[in-house]
Coordinates of C-alpha atoms and ligand atoms in Angstrom, one line a residue:
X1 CA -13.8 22.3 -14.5
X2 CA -11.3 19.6 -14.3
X3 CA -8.4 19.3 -16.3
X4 CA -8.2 15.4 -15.6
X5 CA -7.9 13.0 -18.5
X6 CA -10.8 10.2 -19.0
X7 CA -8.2 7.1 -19.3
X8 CA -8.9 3.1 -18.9
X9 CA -6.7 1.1 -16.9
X10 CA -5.9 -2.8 -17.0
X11 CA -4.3 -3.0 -13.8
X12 CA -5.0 -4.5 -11.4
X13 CA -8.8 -4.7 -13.1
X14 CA -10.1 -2.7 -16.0
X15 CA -10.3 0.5 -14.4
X16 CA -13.0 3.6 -16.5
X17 CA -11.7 6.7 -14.7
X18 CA -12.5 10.0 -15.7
X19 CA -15.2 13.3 -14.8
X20 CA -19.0 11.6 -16.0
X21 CA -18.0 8.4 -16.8
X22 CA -20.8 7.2 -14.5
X23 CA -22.6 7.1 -17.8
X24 CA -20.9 4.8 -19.1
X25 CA -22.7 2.2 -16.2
X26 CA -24.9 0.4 -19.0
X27 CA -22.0 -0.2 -21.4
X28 CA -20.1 -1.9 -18.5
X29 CA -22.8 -3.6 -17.2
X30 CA -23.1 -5.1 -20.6
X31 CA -19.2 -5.8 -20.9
X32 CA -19.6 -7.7 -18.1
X33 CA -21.4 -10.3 -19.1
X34 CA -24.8 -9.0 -17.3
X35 CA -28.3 -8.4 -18.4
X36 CA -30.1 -8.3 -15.4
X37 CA -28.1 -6.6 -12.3
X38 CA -28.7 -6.5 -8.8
X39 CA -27.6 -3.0 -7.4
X40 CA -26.0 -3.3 -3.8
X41 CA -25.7 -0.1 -2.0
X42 CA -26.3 1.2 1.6
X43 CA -29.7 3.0 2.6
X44 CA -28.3 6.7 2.8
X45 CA -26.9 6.7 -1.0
X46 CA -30.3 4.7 -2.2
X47 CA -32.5 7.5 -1.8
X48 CA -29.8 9.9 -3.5
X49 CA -30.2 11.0 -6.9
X50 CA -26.7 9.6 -8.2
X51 CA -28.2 5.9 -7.6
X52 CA -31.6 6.8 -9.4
X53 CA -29.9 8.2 -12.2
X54 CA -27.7 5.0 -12.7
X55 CA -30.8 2.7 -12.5
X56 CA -33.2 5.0 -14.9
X57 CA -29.5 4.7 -17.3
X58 CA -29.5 1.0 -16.6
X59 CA -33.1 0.7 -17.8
X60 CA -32.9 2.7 -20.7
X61 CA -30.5 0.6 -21.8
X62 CA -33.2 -2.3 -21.4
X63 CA -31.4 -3.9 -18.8
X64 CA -33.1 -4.7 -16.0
X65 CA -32.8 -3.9 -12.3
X66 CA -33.1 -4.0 -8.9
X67 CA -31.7 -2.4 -5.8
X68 CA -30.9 -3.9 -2.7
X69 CA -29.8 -1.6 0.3
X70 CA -30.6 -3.5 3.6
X71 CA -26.9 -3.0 4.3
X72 CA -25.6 -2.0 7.5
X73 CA -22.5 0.5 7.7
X74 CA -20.6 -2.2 9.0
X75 CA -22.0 -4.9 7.1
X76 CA -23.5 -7.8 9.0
X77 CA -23.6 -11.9 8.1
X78 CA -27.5 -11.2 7.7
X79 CA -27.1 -8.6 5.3
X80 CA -25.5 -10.8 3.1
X81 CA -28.1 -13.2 3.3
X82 CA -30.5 -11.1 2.8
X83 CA -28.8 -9.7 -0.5
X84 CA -28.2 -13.3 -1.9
X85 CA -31.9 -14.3 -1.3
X86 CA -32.9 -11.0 -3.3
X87 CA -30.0 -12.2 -5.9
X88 CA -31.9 -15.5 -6.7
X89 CA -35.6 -14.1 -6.5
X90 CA -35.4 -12.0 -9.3
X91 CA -32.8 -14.5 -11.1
X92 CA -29.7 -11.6 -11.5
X93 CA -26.7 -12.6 -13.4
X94 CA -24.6 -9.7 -11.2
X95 CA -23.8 -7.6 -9.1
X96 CA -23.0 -3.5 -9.3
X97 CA -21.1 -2.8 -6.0
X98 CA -22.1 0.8 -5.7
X99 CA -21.1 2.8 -2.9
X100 CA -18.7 3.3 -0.4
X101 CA -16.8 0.3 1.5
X102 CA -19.7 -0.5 3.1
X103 CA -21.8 -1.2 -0.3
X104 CA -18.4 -2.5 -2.6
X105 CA -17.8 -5.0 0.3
X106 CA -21.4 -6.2 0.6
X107 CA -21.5 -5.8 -3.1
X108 CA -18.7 -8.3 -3.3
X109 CA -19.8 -10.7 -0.8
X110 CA -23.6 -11.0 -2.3
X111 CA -21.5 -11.7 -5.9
X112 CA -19.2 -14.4 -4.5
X113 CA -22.1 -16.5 -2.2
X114 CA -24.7 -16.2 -4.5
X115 CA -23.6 -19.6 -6.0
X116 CA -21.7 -20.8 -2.9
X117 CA -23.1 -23.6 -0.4
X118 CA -20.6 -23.9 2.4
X119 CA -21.3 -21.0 5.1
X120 CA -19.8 -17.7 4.8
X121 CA -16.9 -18.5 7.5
X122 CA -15.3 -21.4 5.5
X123 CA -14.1 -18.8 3.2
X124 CA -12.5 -16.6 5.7
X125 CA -8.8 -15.2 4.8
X126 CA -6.8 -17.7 6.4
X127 CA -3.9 -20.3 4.5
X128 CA -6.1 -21.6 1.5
X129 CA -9.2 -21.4 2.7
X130 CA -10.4 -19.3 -0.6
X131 CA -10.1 -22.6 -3.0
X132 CA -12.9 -24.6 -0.8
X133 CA -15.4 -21.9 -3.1
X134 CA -16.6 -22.9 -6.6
X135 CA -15.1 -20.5 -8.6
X136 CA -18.2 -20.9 -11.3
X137 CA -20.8 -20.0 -8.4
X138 CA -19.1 -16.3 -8.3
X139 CA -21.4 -13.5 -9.8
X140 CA -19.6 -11.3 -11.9
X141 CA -18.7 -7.8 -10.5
X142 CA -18.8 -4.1 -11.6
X143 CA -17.9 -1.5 -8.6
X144 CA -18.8 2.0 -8.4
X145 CA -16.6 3.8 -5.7
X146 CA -18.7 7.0 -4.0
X147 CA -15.5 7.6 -1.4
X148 CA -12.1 8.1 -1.9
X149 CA -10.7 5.5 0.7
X150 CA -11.4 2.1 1.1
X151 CA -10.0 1.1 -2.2
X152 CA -12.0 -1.9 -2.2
X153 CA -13.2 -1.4 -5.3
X154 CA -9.7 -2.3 -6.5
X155 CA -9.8 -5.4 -4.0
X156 CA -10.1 -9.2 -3.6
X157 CA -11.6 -9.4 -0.4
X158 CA -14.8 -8.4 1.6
X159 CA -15.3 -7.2 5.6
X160 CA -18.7 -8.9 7.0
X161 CA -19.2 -8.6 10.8
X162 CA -20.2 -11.9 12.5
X163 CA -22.9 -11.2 14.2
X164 CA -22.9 -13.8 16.5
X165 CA -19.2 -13.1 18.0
X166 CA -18.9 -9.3 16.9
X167 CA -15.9 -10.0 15.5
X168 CA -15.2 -8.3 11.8
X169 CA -13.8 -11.0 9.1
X170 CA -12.1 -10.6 6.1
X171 CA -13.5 -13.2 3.3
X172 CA -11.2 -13.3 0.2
X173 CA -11.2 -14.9 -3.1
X174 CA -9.1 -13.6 -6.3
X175 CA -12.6 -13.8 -8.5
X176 CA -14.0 -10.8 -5.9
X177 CA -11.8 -8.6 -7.8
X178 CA -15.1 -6.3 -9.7
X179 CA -14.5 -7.5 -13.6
X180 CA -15.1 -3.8 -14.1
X181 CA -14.5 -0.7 -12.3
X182 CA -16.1 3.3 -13.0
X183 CA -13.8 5.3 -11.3
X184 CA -16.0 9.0 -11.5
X185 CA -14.5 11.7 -9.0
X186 CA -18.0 13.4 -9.4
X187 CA -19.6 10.8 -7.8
X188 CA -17.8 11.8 -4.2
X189 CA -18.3 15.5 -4.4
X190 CA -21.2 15.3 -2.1
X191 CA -19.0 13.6 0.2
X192 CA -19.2 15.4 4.1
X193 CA -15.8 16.8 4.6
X194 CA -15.4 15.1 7.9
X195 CA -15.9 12.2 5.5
X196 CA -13.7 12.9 2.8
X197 CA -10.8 13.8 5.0
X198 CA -11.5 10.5 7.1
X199 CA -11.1 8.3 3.5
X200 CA -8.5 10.1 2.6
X201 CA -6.8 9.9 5.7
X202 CA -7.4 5.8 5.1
X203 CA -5.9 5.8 2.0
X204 CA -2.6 7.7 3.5
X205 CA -2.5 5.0 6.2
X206 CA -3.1 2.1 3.4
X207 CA -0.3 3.8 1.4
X208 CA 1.9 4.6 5.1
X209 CA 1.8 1.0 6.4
X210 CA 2.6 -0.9 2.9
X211 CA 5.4 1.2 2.4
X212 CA 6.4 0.8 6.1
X213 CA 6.0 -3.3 6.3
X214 CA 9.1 -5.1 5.9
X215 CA 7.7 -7.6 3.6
X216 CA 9.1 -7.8 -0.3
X217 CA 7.2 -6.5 -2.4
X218 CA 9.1 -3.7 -4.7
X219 CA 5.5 -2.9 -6.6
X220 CA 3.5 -2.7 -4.1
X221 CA 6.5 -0.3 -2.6
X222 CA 6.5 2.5 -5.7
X223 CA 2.5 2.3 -5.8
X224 CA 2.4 3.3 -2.1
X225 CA 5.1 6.3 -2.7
X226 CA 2.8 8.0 -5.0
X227 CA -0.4 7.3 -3.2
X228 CA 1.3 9.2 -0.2
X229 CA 2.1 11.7 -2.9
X230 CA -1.5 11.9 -4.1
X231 CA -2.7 12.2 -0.8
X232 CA -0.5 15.0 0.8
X233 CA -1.3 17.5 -2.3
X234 CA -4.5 16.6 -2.6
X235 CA -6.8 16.0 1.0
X236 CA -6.3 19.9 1.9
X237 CA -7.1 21.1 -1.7
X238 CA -10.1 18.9 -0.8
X239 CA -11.0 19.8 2.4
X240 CA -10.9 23.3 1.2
X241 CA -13.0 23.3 -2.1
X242 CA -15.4 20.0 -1.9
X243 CA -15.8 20.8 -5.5
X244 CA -12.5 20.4 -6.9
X245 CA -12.9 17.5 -9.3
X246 CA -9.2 17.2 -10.0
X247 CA -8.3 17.3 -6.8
X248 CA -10.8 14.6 -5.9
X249 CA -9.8 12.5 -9.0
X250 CA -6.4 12.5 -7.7
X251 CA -7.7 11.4 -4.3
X252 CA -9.8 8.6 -6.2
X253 CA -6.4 6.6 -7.8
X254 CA -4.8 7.2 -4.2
X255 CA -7.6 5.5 -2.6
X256 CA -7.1 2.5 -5.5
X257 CA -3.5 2.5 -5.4
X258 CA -3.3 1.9 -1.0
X259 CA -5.8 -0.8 -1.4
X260 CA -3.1 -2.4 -4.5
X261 CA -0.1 -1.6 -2.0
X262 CA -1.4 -3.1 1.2
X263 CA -1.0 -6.7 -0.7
X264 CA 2.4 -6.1 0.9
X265 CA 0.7 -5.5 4.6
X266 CA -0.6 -3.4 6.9
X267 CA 0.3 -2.4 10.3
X268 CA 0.0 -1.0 14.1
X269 CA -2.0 1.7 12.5
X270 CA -5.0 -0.5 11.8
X271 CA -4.6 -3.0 14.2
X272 CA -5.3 -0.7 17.0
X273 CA -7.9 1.3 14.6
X274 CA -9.6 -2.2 14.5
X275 CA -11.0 -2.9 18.1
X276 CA -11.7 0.5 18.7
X277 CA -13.6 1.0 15.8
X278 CA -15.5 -2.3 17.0
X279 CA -15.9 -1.0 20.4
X280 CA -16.7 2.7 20.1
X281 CA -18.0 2.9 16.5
X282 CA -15.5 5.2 15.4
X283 CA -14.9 6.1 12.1
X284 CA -12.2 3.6 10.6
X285 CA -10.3 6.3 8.6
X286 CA -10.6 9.4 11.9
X287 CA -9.2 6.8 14.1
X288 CA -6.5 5.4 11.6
X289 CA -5.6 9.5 11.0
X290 CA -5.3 9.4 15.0
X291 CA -3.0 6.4 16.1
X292 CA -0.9 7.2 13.2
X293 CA 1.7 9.7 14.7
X294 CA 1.6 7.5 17.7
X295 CA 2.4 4.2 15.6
X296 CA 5.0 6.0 13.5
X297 CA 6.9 6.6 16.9
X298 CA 6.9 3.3 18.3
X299 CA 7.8 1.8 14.3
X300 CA 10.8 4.8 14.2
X301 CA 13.7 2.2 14.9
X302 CA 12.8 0.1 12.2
X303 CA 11.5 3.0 9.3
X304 CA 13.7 5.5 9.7
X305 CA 16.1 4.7 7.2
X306 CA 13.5 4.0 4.5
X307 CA 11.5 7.3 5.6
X308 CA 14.7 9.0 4.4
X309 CA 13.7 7.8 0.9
X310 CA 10.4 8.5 1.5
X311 CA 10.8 12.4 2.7
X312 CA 13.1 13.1 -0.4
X313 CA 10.5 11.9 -3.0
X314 CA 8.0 13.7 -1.0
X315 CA 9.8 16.7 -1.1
X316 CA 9.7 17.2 3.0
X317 CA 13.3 18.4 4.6
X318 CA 14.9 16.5 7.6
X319 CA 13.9 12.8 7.0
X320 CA 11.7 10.6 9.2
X321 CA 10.8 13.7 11.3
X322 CA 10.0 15.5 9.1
X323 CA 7.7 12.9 7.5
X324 CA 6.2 12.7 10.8
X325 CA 5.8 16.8 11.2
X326 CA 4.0 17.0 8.0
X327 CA 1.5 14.3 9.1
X328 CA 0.8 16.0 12.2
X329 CA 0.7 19.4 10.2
X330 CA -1.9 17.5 7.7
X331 CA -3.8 16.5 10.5
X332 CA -3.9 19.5 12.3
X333 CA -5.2 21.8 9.4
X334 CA -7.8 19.2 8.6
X335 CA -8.9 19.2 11.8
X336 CA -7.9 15.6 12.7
X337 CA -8.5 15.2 16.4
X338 CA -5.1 14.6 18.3
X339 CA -5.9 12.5 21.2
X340 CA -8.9 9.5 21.0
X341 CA -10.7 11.9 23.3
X342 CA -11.5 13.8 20.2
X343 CA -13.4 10.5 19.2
X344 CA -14.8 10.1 22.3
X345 CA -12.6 6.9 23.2
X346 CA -11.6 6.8 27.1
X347 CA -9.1 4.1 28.9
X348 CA -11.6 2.0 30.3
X349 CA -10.7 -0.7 27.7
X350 CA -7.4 -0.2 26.7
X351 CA -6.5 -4.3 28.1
X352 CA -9.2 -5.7 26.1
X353 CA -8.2 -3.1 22.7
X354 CA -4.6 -4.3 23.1
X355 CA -5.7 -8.0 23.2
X356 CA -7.6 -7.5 19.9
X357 CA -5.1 -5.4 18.2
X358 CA -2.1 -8.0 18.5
X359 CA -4.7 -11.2 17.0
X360 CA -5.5 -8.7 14.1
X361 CA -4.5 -10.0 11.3
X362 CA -2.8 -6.7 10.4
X363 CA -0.4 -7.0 13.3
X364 CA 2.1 -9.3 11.2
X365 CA 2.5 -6.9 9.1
X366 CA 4.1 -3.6 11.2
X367 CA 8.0 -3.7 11.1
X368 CA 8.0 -4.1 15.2
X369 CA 6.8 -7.0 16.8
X370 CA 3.2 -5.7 17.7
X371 CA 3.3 -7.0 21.8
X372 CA 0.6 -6.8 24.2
X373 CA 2.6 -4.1 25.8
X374 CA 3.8 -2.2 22.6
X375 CA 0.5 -1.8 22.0
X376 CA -0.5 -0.5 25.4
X377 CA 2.1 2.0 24.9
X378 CA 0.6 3.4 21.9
X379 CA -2.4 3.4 23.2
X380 CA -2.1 5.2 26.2
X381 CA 0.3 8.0 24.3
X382 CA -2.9 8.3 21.4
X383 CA -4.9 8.7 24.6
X384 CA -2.7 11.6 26.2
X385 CA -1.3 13.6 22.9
X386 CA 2.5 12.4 23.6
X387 CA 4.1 11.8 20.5
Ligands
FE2_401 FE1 -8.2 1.0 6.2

């Protein structure tokens, strides 16, 4: 049993978090203004018994509902389309963004086109492109996390892959924000552990490059402290006993809090992760536990100082190195591959993944100018184990 509290938050949504709170689905459904939902999620969690249960809840409440789950784990423009066209059939008046980031983002994006009639791409994160939507044609949002990682339930924006140029996009708008989110650490017990300790591992780097961007932003600053906090007592507990609820709750609010803290910026970390995960279909939180040493190293000159801080509140003698030796140590008993061998990722393309990584939109964000052959450098010391 858990000794976790069930406690609502406000910030930076109305947060239910708690052991069985999934129950509560109906009621927030409700709260949200909806009385006929479409259910977003991929195809793997639609035939589990966790999304059954939620829609036989959902209809004994005399709501009703459908589920859509044509959604691809990297979540493509037709996806989208696809979900929206289901929106308007059965005349919905929501979304419930159930799932991991692949069914919150997809979630998200069906909510926030289905009253939209410029194209997808207009609404792209870049300058002020967000105020060319209609604010009134957003569907309002409840999100159901399954993972412990992407923190999007938490977030403002969506990833779609364009299908035409194979190129990920981020599309944003402050209304994508879910109106509601059930935060039940139950609901990622059945998680793989391969799985759980590459979300977790996300949320560590979400948490890792915040704190490590040089931008102001003192909030964003303590949330990322205690999400590394979170993570570093929590993963191995995890990855140890999948069924420790506590531990998994803790990893749940970690998961929220790196997606609140990156609002200050990412870094190196994912804009190498990025192309590769593009290129090779890796997973985005393995390969983010893998570059991260490696980025670390070539950041040092610009960190250290703060890592001071960051190694006293976390309790780790000997400063930045020994913020680094614990990472490797964390990735090393979870069984974190330490090379991009271990993720089957070769040099054969290590031009065309540095040429991506410094256009990421993430790259503005690492505390070293991010250059073409900063990047190679990385790279090729990820892909021979030299930290
Ligand atoms: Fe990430």
């Amino acid at each position: 049993m858990s000794s976790l509290p069930n406690v609502n938050w406000s910030y930076p949504t109305s947060v239910r978090f708690g052991v069985g709170r999934i129950k509560e689905l109906p009621a927030a459904v409700q709260a949200a203004g909806m009385s006929n939902p479409l259910l977003v999620t991929d195809p793997g969690l639609a035939g589990l018994p966790m999304v059954a249960d939620a829609v036989a809840s959902l209809k004994a409440a005399g709501l009703g509902v459908e589920v859509f789950s044509n959604v691809k784990p990297n979540p493509i423009d037709a996806n989208i389309e696809a979900g929206v066209a289901a929106y308007k059939m059965g005349k919905h008046d929501g979304v419930i963004a159930f799932g991991g980031g692949s069914g919150l983002d997809a979630g998200k994006l069906i909510a926030f086109m289905s009253g939209q009639t410029r194209p997808i791409w207009d609404f792209e994160d870049i300058g002020d492109w967000w105020t060319r939507a209609d604010p009134a044609g957003i569907a309002p949002i409840v999100a159901v996390p399954t993972t412990a990682g992407t923190g999007s339930e938490v977030g403002r924006a969506g990833v779609v892959t364009n299908s035409a140029t194979h190129t990920k996009k981020v599309i944003f708008h402050p209304k994508m924000l879910p109106a509601i989110v059930i935060c039940d650490p139950e609901l990622t017990a059945g998680m793989p552990k391969m799985i759980t300790v590459g979300t977790g591992m996300d949320a560590l780097a979400h948490c890792l490059e915040a704190y490590s961007s040089p931008f102001y932003h003192p909030m964003s600053q303590g949330i990322a402290l205690e999400g590394m906090r979170l993570v570093f007592e929590n993963l191995p507990k995890v990855a140890a006993n999948g069924s420790d609820l506590e531990a998994r709750g803790h990893l749940m609010s970690a998961a929220a809090m790196g997606a609140v803290a990156f609002q200050k910026g990412l870094g190196a970390i994912h804009s190498l992760s990025h192309p590769v995960g593009a290129l090779y279909d890796t997973h985005h939180g393995m390969t983010n536990a893998v570059f991260m040493p490696y980025v670390l190293q070539f950041n040092k000159p610009a960190i250290e100082a703060k890592f001071e801080r960051l190694a006293g509140f976390l309790g780790f003698q000997g400063g930045y190195q020994g913020v680094l030796d614990a990472i490797l140590k964390l990735r090393e008993d979870l069984g974190v591959p330490h090379t991009l061998a271990g993720l089957n990722v070769d040099g054969e393309k290590r031009d065309l993944i540095a040429e991506m990584a410094i256009v990421d939109p993430t790259a503005g964000g690492n505390p070293v100018e991010l250059t073409k052959d900063g990047a190679l450098e990385i790279f090729d010391k990820a892909l021979a184990g030299t930290v």
